[in-house]
Coordinates of C-alpha atoms in Angstrom, one line a residue:
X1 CA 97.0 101.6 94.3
X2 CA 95.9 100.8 90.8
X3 CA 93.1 103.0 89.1
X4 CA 89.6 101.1 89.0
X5 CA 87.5 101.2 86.2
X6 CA 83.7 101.3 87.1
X7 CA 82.9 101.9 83.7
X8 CA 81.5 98.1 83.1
X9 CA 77.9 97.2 83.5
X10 CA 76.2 94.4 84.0
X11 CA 72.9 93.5 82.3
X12 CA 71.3 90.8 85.7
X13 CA 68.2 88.9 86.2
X14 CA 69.0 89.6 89.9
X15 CA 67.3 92.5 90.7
X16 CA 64.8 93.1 93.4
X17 CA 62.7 95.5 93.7
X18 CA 64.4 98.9 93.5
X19 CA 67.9 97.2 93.9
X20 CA 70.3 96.3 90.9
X21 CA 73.1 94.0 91.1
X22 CA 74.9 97.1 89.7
X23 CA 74.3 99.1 92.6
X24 CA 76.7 96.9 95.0
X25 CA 80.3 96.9 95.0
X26 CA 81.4 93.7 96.6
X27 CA 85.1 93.5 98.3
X28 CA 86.6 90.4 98.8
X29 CA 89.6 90.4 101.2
X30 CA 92.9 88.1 100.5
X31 CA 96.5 87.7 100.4
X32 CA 99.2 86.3 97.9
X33 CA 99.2 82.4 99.9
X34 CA 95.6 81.8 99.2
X35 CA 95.5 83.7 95.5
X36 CA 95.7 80.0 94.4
X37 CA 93.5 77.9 96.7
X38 CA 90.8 80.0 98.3
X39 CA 90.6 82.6 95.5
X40 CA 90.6 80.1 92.7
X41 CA 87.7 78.4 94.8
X42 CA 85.7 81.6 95.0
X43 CA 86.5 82.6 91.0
X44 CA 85.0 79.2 90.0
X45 CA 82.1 79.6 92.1
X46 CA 80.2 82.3 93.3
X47 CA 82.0 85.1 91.7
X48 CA 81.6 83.7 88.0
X49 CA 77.8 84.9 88.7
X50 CA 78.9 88.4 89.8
X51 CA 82.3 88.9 88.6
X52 CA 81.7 93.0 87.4
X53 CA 80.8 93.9 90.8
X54 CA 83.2 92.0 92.8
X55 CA 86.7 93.4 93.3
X56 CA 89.6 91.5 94.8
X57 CA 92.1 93.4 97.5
X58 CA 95.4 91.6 98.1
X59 CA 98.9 92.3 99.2
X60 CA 100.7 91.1 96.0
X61 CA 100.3 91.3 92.3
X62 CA 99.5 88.4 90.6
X63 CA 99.3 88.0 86.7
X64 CA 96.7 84.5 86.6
X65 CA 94.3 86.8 88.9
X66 CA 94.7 90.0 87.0
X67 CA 94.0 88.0 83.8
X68 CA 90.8 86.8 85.6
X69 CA 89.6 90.0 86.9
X70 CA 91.7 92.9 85.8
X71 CA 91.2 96.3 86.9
X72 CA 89.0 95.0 89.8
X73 CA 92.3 93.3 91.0
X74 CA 93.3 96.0 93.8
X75 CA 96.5 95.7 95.5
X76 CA 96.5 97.7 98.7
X77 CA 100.4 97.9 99.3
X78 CA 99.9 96.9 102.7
X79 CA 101.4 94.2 104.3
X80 CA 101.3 90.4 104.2
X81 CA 100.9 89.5 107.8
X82 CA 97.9 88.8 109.8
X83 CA 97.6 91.8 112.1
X84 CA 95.4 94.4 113.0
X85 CA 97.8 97.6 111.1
X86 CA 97.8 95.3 108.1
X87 CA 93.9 93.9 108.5
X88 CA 92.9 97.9 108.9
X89 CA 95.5 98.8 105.8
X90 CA 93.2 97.0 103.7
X91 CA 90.1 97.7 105.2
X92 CA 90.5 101.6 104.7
X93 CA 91.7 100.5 100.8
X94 CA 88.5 98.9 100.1
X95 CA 86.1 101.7 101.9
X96 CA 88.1 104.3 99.8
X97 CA 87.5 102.3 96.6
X98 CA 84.1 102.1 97.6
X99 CA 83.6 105.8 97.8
X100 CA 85.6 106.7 94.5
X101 CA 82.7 104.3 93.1
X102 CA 79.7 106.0 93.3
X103 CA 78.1 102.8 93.6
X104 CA 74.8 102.6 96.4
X105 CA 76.0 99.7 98.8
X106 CA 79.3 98.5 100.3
X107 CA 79.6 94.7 100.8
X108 CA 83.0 93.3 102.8
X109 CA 83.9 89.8 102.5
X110 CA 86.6 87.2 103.5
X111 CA 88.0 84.4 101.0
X112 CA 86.7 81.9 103.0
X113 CA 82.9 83.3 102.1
X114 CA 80.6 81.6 99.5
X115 CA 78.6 84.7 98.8
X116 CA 74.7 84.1 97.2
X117 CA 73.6 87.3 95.3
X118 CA 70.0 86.9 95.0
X119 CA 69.8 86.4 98.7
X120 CA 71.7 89.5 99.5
X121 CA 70.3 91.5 97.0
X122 CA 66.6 90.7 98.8
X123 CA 67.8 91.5 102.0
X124 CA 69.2 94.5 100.9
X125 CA 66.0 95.4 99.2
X126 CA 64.4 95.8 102.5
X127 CA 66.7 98.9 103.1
X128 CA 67.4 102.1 101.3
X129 CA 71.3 103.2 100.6
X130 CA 70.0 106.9 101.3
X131 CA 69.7 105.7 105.1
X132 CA 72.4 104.7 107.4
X133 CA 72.5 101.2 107.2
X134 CA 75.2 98.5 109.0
X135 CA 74.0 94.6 108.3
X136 CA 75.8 91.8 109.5
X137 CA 75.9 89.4 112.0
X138 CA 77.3 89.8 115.7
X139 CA 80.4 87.9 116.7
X140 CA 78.9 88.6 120.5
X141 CA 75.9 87.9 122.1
X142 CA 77.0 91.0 123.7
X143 CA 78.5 94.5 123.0
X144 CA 82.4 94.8 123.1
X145 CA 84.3 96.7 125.6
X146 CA 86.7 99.3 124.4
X147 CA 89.1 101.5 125.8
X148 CA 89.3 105.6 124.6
X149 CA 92.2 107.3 125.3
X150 CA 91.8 110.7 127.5
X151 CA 93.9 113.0 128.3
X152 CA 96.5 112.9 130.8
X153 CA 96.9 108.8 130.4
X154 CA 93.1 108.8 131.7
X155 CA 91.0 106.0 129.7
X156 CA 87.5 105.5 129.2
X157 CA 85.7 101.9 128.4
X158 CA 83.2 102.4 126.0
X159 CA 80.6 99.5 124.6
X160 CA 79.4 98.7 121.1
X161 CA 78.0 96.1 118.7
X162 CA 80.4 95.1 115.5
X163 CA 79.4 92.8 112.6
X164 CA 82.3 89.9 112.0
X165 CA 84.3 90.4 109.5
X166 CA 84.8 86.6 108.7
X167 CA 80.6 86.3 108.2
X168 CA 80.6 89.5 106.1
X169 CA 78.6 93.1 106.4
X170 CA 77.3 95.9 104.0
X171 CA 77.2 99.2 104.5
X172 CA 74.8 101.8 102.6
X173 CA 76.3 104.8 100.7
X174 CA 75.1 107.4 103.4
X175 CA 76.6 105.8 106.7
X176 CA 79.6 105.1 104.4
X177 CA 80.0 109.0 103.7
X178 CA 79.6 109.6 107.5
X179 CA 82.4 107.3 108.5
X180 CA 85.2 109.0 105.9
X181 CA 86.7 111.0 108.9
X182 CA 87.6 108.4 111.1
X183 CA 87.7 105.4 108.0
X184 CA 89.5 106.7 105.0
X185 CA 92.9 106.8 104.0
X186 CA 95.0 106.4 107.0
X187 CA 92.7 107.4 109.6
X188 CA 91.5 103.6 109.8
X189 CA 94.5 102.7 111.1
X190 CA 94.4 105.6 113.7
X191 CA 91.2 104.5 114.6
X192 CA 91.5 101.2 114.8
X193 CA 95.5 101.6 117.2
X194 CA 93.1 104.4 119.2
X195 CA 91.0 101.3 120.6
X196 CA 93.7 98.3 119.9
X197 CA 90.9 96.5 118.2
X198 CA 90.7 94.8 114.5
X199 CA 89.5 96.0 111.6
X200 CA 85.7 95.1 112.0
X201 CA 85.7 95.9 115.6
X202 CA 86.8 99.2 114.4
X203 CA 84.1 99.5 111.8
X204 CA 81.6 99.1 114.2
X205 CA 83.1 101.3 116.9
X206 CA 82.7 104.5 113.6
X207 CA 79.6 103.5 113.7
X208 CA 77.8 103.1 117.1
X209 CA 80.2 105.6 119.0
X210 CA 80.9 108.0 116.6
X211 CA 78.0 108.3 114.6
X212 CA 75.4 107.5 117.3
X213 CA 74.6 104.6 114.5
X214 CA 73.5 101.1 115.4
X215 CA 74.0 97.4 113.6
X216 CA 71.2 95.5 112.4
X217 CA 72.1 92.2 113.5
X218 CA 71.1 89.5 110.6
X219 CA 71.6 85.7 110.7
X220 CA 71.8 85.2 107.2
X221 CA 75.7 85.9 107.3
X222 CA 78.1 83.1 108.6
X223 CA 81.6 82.7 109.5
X224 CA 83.3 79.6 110.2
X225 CA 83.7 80.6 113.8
X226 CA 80.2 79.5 114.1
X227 CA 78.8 75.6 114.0
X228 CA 77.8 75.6 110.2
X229 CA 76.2 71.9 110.5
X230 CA 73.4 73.3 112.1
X231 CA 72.1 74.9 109.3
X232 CA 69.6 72.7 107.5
X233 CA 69.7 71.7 103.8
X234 CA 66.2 74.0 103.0
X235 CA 67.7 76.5 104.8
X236 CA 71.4 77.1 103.0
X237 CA 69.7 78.6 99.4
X238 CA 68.7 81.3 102.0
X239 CA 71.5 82.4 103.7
X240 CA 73.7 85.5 102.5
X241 CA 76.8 84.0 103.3
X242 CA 78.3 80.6 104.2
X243 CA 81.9 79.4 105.0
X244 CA 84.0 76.7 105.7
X245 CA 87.8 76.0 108.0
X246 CA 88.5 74.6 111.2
X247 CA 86.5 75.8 114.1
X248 CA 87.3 73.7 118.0
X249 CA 89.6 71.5 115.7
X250 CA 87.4 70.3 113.5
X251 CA 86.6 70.9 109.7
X252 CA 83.6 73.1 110.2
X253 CA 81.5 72.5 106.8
X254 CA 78.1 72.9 105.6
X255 CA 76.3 69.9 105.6
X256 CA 75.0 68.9 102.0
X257 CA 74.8 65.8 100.2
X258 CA 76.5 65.4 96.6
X259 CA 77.3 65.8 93.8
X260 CA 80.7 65.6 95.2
X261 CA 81.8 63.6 97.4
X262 CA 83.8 65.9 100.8
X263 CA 87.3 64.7 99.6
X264 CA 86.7 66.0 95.8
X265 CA 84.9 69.0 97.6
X266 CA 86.2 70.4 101.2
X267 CA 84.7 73.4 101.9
X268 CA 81.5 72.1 100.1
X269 CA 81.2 75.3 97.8
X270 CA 81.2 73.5 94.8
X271 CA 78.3 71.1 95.7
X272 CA 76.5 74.4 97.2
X273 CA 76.9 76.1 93.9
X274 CA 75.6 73.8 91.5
X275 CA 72.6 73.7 94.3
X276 CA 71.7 77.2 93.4
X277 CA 73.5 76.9 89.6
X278 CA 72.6 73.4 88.3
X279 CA 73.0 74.3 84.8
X280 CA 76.7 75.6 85.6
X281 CA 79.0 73.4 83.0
X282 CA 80.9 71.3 85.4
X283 CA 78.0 70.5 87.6
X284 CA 77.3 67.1 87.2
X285 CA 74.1 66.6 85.1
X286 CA 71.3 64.1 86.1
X287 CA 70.6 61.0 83.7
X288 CA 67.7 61.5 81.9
X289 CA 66.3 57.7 80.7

């Protein structure tokens, strides 16, 4: 894995409170196929406001993203496909990186995430990364069932709350520390084939069953396994994160009007960024007579 630098500071209008923008490390999960579409979204968008603190984990090395980001450009040497060894692989690279860090909060994110900084950092404000902390919104409206291996092929179903990985979660330093037994290096993966259950299932299993720890459930996160047309236009400088893809066989969007039009702008995060950025140079500016 390549050496990160966190050397690189950022001087940010952002703060709140106690909290920094330079206290969060942000992790933003991809592979090679979407290096192009989703991550070029992303870079042009959100992460141009927070671009020291984010740090990209991919399968693949890629020179137009290194040249964009470089150090913060991690490539996990896992693999490619879309399954729960190579989902955990990179979860366990970007909690290790995370610790390495020093830094106070742990943020995970998808490439399908449009992530707003001054709304996270205020609702991390609320918390302190010297308590154990787990924020994210529940895929459930119910805890998951589990099964724990015993011995002599016996099993046991155990029950616990997870955050979606698709909506995003942070993590505070302490819990983070707490979880290193059964989270870094390769006992994610053990973890995670123990209970045959993904890579944000298995975060919250460390948390709630091993640690006797509990998930603060937050609708300010989104995933695009949720009905994102619900949320109302007052409502979407607010929220954490938003998303975008096909949910029931439909393009599941935000719903927001201009400046572009939904074929110049799919997902919508361009129109949602010059929302919150209006002064952002490729924003369309109003006429002033």
């Amino acid at each position: 894995m390549r050496a990160i630098s966190f050397t690189e500071k950022i001087n940010s209008p952002l703060g709140r409170g106690c909290l920094l923008l330079e206290e969060l490390f942000i992790a933003v999960k991809t592979t090679q196929k979407f290096h192009q579409s989703r991550m070029g979204l992303l870079l042009e968008t959100w992460i141009s406001q927070v671009k020291g603190q984010t740090y990209v984990f991919t399968d693949k090395e890629d020179d137009e993203l290194r040249e964009k980001l470089g150090d913060r450009v991690i490539i996990t040497n896992c693999s490619a496909e879309y399954s729960h060894p190579a989902l955990s692989c990179k979860m366990a690279a970007e909690f290790d990186a995370f610790l390495v860090s020093g830094l106070s909060w742990f943020c995970h994110l998808d490439d399908d995430n449009y992530l707003n900084p001054q709304a996270l950092l205020k609702l991390l404000s609320s918390y302190s990364p010297d308590q154990d902390v787990y924020i994210g919104k529940p895929s459930l409206n119910r805890p998951i069932r589990a099964s724990e291996a015993l011995p002599k092929n016996q099993t046991k179903s155990v029950y616990f709350w997870f955050a979606t990985g698709g909506a995003g979660f942070c993590i505070s330093r302490k819990l983070a520390r707490k979880m290193a037994p059964w989270a870094s290096g390769n006992n994610f993966l053990i973890t995670s084939e123990l209970i045959h259950l993904p890579d944000d299932c298995t975060v919250g299993y460390i948390i709630e069953r091993k640690l006797a720890g509990h998930l603060v459930p937050s609708d300010l996160f989104h995933s695009h396994l949720e009905n994102l047309h619900v949320i109302q236009g007052p409502q979407l400088t607010k929220q954490v994160t938003l998303s975008y893809g096909i949910f029931e066989k439909k393009l599941n969007v935000i719903e927001l009007s201009g400046p572009f039009s939904p074929q110049d702008d799919p997902s919508r995060f361009r129109s949602l960024h010059c929302l919150l950025y209006p002064d952002t140079s490729w924003c369309p500016q109003p006429v002033i007579l």
